[in-house]
CSV table of N, CA and C in Angstrom, one decimal:
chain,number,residue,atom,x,y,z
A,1,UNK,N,-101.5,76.9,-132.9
A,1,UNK,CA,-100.5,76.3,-133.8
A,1,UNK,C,-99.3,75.8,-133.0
A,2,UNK,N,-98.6,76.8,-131.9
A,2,UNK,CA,-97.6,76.3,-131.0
A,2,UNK,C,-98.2,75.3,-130.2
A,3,UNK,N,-99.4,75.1,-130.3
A,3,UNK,CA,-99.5,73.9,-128.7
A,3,UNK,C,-100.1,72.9,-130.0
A,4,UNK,N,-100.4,72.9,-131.2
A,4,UNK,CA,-99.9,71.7,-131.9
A,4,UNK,C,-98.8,71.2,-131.9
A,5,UNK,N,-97.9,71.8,-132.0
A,5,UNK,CA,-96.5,71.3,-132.6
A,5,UNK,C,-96.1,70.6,-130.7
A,6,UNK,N,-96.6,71.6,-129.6
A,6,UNK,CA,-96.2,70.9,-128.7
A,6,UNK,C,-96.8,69.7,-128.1
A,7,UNK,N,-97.9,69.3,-128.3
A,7,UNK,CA,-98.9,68.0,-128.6
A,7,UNK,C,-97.8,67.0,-129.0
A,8,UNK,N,-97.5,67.6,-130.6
A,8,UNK,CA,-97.1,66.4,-131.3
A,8,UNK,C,-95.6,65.6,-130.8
A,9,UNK,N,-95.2,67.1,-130.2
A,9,UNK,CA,-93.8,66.1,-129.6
A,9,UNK,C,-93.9,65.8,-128.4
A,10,UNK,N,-94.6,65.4,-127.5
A,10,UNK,CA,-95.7,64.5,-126.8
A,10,UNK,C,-95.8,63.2,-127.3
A,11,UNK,N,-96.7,63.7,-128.7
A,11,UNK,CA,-96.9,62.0,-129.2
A,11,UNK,C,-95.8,61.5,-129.4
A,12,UNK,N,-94.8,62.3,-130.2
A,12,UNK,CA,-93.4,61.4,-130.5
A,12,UNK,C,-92.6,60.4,-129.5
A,13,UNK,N,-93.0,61.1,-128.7
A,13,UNK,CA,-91.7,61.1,-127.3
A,13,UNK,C,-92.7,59.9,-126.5
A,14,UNK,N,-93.8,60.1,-126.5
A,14,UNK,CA,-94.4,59.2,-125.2
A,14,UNK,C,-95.5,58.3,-125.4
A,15,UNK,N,-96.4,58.7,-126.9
A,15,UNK,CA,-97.2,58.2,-127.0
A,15,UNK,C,-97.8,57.0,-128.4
A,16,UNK,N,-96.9,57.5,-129.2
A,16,UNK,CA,-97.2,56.7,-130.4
A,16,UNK,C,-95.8,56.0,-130.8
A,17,UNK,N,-95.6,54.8,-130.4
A,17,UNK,CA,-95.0,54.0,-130.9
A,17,UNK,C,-94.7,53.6,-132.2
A,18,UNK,N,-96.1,53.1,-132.4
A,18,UNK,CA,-96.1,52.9,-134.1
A,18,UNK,C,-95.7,53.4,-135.2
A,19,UNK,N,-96.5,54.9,-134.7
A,19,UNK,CA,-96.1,55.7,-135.9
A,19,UNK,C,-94.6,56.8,-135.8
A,20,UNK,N,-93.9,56.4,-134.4
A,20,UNK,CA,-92.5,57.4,-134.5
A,20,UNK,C,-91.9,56.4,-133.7
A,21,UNK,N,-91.2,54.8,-134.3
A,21,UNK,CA,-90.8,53.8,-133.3
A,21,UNK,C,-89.5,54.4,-133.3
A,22,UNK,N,-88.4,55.7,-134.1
A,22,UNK,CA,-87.0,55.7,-133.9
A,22,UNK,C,-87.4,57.1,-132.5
A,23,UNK,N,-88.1,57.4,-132.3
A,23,UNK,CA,-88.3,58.6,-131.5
A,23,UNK,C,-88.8,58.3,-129.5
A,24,UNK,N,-90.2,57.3,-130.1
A,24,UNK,CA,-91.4,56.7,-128.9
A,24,UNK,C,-90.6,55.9,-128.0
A,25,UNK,N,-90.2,56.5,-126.4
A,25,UNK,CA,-89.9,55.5,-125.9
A,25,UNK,C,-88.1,55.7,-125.6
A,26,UNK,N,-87.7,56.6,-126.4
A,26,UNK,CA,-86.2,56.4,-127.2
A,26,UNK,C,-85.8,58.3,-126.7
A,27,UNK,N,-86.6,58.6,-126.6
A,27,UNK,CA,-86.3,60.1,-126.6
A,27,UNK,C,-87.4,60.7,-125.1
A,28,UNK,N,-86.7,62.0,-124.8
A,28,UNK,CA,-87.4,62.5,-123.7
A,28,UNK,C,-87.8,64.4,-124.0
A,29,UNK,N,-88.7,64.6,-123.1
A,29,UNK,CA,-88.6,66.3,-123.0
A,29,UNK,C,-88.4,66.9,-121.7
A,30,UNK,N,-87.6,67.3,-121.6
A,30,UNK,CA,-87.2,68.4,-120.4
A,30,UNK,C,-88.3,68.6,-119.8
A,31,UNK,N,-88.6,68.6,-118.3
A,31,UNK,CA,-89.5,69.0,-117.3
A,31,UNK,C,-89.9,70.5,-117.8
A,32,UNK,N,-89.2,71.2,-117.8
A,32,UNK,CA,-89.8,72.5,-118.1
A,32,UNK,C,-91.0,72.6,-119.4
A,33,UNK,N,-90.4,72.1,-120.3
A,33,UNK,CA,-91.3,72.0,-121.2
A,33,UNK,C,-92.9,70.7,-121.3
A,34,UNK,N,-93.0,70.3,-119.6
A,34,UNK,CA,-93.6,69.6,-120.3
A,34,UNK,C,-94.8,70.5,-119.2
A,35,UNK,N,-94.8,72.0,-119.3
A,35,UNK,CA,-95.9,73.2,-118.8
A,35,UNK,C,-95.4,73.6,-120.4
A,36,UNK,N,-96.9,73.9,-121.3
A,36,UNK,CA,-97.1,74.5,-122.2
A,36,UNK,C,-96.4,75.9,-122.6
A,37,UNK,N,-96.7,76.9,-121.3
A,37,UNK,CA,-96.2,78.3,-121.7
A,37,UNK,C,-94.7,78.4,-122.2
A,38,UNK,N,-94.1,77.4,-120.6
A,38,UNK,CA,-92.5,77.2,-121.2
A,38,UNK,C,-92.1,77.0,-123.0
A,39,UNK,N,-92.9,76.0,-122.8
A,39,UNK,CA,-92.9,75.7,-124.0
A,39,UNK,C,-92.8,76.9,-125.5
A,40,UNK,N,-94.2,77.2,-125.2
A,40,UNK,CA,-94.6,78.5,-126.1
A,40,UNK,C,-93.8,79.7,-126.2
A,41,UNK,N,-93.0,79.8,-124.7
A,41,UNK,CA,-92.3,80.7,-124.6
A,41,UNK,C,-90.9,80.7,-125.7
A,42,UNK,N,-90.1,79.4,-125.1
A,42,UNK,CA,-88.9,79.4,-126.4
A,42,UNK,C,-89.4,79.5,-127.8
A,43,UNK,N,-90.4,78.8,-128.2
A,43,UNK,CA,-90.8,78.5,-129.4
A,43,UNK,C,-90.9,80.1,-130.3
A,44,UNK,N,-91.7,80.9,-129.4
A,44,UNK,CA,-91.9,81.8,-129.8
A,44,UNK,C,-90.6,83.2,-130.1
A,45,UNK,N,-89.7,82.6,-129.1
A,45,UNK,CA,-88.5,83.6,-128.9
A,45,UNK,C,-87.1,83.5,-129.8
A,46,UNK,N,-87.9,81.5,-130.8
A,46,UNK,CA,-86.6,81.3,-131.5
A,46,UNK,C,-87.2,81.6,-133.1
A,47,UNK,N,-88.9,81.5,-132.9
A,47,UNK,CA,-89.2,81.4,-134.2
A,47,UNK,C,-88.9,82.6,-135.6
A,48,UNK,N,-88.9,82.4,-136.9
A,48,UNK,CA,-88.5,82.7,-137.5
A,48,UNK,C,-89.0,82.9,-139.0
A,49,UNK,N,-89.1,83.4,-139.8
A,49,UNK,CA,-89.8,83.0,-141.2
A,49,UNK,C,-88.9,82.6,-142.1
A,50,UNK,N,-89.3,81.2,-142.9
A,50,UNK,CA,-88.7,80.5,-144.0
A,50,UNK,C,-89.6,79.9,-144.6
A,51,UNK,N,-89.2,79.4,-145.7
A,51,UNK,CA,-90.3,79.1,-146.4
A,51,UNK,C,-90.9,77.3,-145.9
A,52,UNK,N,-91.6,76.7,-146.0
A,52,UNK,CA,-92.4,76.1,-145.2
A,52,UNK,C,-92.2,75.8,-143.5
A,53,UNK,N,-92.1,74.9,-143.2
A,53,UNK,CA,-92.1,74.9,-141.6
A,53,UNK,C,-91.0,74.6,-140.9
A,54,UNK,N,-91.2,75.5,-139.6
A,54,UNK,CA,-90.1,75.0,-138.7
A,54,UNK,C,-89.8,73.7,-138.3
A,55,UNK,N,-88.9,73.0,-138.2
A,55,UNK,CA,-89.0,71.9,-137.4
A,55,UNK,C,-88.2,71.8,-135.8
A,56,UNK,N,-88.0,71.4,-134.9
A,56,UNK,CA,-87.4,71.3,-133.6
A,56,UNK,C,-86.6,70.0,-133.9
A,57,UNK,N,-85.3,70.4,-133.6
A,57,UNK,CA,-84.4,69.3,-134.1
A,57,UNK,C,-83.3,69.9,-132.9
A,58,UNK,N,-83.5,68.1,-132.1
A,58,UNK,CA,-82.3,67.9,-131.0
A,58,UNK,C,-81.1,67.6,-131.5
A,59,UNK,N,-80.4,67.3,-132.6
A,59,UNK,CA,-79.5,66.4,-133.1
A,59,UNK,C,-78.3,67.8,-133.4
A,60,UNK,N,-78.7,68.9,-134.2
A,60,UNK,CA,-77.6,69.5,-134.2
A,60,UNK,C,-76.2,70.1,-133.0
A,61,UNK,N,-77.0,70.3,-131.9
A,61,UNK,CA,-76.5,70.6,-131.1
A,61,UNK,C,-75.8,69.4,-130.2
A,62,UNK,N,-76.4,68.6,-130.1
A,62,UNK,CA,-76.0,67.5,-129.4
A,62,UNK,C,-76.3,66.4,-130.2
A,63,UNK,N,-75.6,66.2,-130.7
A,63,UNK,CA,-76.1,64.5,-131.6
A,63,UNK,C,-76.6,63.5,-130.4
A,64,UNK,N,-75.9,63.0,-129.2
A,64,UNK,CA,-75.9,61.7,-129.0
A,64,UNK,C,-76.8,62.1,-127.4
A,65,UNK,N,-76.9,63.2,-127.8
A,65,UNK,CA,-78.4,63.5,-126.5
A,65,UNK,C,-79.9,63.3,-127.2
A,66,UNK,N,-80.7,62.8,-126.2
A,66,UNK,CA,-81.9,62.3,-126.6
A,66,UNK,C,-83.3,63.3,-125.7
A,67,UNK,N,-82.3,64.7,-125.4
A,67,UNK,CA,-83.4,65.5,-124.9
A,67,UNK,C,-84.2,66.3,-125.1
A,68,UNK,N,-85.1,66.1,-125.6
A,68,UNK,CA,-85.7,68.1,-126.2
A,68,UNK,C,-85.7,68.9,-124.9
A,69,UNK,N,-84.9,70.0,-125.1
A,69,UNK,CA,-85.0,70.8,-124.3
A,69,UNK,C,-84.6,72.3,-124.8
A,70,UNK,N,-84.4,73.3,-124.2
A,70,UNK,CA,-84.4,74.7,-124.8
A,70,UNK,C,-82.4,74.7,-124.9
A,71,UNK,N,-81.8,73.7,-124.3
A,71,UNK,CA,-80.6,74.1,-124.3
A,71,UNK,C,-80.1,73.1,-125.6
A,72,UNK,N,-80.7,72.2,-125.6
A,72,UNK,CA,-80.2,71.3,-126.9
A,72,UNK,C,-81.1,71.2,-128.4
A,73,UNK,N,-82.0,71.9,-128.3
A,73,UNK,CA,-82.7,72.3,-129.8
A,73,UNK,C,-82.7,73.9,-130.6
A,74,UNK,N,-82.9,73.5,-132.0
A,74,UNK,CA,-82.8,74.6,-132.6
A,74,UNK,C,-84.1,74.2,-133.2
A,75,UNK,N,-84.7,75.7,-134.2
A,75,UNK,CA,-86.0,75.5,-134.9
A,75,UNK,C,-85.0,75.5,-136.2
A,76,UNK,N,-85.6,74.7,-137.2
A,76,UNK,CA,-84.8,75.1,-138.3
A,76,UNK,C,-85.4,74.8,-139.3
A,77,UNK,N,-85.1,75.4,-140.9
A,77,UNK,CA,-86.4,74.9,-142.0
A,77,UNK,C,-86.2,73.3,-142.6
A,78,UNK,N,-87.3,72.7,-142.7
A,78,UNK,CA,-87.6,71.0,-142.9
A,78,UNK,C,-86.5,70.7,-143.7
A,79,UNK,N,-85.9,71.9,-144.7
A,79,UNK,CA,-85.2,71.1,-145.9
A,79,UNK,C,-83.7,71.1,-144.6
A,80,UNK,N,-83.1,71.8,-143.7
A,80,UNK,CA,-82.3,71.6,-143.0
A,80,UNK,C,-82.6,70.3,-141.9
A,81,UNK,N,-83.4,69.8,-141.6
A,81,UNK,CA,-83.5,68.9,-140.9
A,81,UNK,C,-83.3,67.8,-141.3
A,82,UNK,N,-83.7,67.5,-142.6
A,82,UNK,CA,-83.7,66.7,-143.3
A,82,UNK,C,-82.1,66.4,-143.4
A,83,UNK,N,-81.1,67.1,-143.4
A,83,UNK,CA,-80.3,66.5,-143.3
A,83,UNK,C,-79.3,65.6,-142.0
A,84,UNK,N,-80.3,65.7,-140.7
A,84,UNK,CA,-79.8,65.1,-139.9
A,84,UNK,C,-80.7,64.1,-139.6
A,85,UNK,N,-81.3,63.3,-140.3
A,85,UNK,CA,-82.0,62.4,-140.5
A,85,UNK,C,-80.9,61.3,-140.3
A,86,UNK,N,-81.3,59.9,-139.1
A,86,UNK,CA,-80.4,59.2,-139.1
A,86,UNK,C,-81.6,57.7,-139.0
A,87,UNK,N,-81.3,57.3,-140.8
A,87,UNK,CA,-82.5,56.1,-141.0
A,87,UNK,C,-82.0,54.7,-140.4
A,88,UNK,N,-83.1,54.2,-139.8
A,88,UNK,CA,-82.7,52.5,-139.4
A,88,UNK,C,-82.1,52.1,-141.2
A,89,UNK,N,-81.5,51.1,-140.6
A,89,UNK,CA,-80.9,50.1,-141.3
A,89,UNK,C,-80.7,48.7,-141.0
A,90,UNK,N,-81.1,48.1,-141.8
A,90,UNK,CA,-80.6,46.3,-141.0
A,90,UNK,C,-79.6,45.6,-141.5
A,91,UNK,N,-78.3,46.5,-142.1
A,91,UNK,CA,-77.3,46.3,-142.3
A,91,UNK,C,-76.0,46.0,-141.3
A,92,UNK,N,-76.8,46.6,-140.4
A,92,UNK,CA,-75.3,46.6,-139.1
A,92,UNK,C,-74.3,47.9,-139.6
A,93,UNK,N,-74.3,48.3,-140.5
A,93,UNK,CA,-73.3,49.4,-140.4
A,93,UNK,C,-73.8,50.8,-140.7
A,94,UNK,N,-73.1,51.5,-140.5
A,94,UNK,CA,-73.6,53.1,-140.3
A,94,UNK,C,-74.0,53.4,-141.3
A,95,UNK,N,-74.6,54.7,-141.9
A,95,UNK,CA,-75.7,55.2,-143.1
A,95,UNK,C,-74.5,55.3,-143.1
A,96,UNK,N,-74.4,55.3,-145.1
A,96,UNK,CA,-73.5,56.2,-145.8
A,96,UNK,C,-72.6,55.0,-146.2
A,97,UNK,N,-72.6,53.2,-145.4
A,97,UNK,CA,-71.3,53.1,-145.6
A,97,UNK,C,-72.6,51.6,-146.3
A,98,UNK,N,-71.5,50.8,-147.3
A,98,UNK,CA,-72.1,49.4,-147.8
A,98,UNK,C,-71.0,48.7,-147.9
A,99,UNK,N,-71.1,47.8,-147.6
A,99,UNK,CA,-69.9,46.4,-147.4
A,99,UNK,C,-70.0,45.5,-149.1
A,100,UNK,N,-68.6,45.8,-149.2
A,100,UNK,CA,-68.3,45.3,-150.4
A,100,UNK,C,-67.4,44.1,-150.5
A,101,UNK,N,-67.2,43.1,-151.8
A,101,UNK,CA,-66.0,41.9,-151.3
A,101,UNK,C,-64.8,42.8,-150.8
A,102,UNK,N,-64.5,43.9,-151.7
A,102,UNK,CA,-62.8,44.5,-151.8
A,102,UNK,C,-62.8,45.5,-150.6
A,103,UNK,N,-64.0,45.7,-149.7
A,103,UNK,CA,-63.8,47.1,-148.4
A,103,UNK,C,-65.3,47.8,-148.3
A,104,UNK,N,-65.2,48.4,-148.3
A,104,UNK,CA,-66.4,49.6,-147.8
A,104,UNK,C,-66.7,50.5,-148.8
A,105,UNK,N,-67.7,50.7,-149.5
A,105,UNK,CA,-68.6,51.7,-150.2
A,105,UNK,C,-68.6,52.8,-149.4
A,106,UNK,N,-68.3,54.3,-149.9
A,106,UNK,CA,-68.9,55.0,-148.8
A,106,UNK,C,-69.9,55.7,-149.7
A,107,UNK,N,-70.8,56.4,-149.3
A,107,UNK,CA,-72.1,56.7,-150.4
A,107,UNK,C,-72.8,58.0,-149.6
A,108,UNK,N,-73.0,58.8,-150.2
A,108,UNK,CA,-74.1,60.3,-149.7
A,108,UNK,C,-74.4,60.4,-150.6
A,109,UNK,N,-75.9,61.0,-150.4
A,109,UNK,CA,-76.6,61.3,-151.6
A,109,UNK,C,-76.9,60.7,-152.7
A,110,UNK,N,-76.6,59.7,-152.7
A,110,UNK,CA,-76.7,58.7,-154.0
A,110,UNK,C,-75.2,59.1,-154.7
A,111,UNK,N,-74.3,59.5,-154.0
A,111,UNK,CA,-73.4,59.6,-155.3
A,111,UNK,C,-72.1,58.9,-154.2
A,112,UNK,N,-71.7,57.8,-154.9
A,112,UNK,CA,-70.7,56.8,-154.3
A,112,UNK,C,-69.6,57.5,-154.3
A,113,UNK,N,-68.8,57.1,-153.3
A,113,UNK,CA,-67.2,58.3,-153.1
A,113,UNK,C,-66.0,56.9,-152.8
A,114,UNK,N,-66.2,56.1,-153.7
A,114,UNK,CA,-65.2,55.3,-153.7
A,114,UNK,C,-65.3,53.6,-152.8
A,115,UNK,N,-64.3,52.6,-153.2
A,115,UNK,CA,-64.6,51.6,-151.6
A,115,UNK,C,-63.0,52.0,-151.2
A,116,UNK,N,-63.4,51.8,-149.8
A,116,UNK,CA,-62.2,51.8,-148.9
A,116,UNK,C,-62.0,50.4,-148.3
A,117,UNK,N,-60.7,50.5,-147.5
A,117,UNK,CA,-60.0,49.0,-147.0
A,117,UNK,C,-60.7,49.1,-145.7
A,118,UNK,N,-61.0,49.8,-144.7
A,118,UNK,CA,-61.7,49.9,-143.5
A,118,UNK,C,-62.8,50.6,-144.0
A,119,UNK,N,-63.6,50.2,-142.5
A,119,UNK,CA,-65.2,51.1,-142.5
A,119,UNK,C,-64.3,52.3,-142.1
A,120,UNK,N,-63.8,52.6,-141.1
A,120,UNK,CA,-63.4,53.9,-140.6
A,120,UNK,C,-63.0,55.0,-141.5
A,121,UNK,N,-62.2,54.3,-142.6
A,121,UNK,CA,-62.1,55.2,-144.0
A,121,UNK,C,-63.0,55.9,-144.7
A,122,UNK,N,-64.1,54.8,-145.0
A,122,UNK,CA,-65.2,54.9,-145.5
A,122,UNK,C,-66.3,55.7,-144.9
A,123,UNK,N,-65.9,55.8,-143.7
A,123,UNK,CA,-67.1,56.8,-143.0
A,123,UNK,C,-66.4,57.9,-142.6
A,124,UNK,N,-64.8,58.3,-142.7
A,124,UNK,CA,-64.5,59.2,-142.7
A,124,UNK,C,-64.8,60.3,-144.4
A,125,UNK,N,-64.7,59.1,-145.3
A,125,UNK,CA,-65.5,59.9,-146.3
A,125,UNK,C,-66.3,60.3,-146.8
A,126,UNK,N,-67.0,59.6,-145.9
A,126,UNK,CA,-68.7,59.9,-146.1
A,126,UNK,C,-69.3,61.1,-145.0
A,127,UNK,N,-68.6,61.3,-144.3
A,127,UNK,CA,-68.3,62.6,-143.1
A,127,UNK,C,-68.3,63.7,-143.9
A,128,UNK,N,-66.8,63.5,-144.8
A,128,UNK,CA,-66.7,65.0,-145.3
A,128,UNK,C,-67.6,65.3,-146.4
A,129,UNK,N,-68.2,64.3,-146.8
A,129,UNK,CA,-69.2,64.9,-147.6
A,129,UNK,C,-70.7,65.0,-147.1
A,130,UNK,N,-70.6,64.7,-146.1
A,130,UNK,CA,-72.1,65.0,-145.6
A,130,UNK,C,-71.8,66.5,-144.7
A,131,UNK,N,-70.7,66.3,-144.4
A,131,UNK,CA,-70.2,68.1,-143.4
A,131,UNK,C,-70.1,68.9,-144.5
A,132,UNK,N,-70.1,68.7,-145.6
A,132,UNK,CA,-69.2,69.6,-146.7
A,132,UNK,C,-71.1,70.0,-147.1
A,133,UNK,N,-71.9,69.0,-147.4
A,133,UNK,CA,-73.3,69.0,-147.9
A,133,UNK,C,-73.5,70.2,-146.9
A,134,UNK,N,-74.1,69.9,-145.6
A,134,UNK,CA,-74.7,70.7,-144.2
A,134,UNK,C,-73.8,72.3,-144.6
A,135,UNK,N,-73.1,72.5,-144.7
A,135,UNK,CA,-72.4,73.8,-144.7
A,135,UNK,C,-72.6,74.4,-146.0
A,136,UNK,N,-73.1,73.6,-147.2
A,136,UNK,CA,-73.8,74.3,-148.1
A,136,UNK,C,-74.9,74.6,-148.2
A,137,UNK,N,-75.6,74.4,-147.4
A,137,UNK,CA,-76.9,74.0,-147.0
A,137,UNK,C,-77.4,75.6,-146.7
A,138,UNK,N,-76.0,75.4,-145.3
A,138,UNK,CA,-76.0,76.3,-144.2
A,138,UNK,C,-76.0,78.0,-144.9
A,139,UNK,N,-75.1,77.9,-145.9
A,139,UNK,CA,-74.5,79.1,-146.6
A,139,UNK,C,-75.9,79.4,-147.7
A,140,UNK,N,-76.9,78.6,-148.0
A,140,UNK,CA,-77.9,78.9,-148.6
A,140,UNK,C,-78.8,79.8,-148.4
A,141,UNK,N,-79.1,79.3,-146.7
A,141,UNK,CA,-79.8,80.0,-146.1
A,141,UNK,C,-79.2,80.9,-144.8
A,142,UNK,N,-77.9,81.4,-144.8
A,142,UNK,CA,-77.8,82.2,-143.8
A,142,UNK,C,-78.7,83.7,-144.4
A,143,UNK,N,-79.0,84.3,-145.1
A,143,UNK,CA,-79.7,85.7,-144.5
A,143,UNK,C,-81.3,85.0,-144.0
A,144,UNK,N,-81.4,83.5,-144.0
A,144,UNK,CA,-82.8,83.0,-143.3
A,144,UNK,C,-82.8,82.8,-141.9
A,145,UNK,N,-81.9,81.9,-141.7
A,145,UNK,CA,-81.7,81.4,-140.3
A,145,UNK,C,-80.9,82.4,-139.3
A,146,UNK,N,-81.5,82.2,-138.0
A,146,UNK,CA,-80.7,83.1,-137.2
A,146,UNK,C,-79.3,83.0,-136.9
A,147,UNK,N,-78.3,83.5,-136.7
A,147,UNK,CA,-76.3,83.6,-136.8
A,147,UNK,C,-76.6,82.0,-135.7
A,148,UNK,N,-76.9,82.1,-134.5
A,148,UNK,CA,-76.4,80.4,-133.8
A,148,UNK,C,-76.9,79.3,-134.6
A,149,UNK,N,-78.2,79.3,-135.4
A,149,UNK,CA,-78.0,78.4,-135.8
A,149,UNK,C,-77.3,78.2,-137.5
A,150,UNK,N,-76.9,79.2,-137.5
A,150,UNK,CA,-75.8,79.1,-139.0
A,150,UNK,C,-74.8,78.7,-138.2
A,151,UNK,N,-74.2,78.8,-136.9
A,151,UNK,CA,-73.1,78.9,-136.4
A,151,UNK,C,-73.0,77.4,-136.2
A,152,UNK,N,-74.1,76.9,-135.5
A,152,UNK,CA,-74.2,75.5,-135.6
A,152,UNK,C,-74.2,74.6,-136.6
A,153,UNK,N,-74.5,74.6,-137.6
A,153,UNK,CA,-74.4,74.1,-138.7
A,153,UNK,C,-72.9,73.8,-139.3
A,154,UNK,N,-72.4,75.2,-139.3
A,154,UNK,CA,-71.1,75.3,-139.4
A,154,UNK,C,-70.0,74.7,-139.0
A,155,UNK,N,-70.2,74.5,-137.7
A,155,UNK,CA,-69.4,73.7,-136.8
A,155,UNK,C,-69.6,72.5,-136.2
A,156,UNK,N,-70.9,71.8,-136.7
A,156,UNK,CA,-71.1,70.4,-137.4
A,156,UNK,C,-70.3,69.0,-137.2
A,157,UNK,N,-70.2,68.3,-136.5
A,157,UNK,CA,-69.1,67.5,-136.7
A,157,UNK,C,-70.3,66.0,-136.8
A,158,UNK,N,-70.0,64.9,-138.4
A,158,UNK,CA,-70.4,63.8,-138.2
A,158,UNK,C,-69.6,62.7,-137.9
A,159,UNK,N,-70.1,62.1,-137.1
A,159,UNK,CA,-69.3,61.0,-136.0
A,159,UNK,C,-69.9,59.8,-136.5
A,160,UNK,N,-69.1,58.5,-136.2
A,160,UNK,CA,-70.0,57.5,-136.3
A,160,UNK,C,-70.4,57.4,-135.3
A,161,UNK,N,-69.7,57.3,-133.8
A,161,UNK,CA,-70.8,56.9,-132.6
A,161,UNK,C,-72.0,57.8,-132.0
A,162,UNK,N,-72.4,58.3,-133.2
A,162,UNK,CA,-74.0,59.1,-133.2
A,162,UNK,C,-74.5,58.4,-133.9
A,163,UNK,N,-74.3,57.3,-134.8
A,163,UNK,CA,-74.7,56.5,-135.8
A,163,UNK,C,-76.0,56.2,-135.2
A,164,UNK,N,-77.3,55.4,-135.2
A,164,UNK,CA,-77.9,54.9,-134.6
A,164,UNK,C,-78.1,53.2,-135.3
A,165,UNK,N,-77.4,53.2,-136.1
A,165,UNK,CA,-77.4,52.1,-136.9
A,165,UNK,C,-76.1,50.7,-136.5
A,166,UNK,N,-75.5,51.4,-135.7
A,166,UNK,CA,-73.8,51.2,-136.0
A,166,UNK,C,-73.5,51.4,-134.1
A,167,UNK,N,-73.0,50.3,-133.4
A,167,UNK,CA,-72.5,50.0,-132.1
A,167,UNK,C,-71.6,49.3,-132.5
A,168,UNK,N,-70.3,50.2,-131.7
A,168,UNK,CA,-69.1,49.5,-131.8
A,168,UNK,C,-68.8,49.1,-130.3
């Protein structure tokens, strides 16, 4: 089962373009991990029981690092990963935000938080409600998740220049 999951981020990282074009090419794995046991070793030392599957997510810890490695990932359950999900767009501007005549939409979750006169407004309010979301999230499942990564969650910060949609 662990040397699937370590296969697969393999494929992500180096071999399937097609089917992982925000990952293939765009992302790396730590030398250490790229000997299996290493591998198996963290895996096994962070894993944990939740209800369906772990996933390995580089983004909490380091948003704007592109490494899998044992110092910049956490295991965490799909529904928490899910929220550091950062989708293309062919809008030019960062998730969360939509360009309106009068300013900027800001938007999470389907639920609109007003337009603003600047993007910067508008993705500062789209911040606090995606930080505000993650820390509810977080408080759901702390007797699941182990204290660092509730601690990480917690301490959370959304930026726009982690955006991958959005170069200023």
């Amino acid at each position: 089962r662990i040397y699937q999951i370590w296969a697969a981020l393999f494929d992500r990282c180096y071999h399937n373009k097609e089917k992982y074009p925000a990952y293939c090419d765009k992302c790396e794995i730590c030398e250490e991990w790229h000997n299996y046991q290493n591998f198996a070793d963290w895996y096994e030392k962070n894993e944990y029981e939740c209800d369906g599957r772990l996933h390995i997510d580089k983004d909490i810890l380091n948003p704007s690092c592109n490494l899998y490695s044992p110092e910049n990932c956490l295991l965490v359950p799909q529904r928490i990963n899910m929220l550091f999900m950062n989708r293309p767009n062919k809008r030019g501007l960062p998730n969360g935000i939509i360009e309106r005549p009068n300013g900027y939409l800001a938007r999470y979750n389907g639920k609109d938080y007003g337009v603003h006169k600047t993007l910067n407004e508008a993705y500062l309010r789209y911040a606090t409600e995606k930080e505000a979301a993650i820390k509810n999230i977080a408080d759901k499942y702390k007797d699941i998740i182990p204290q660092n990564v509730y601690k990480a969650l917690c301490n959370y910060k959304v930026d726009i220049k982690n955006d991958k949609n959005y170069v200023t």
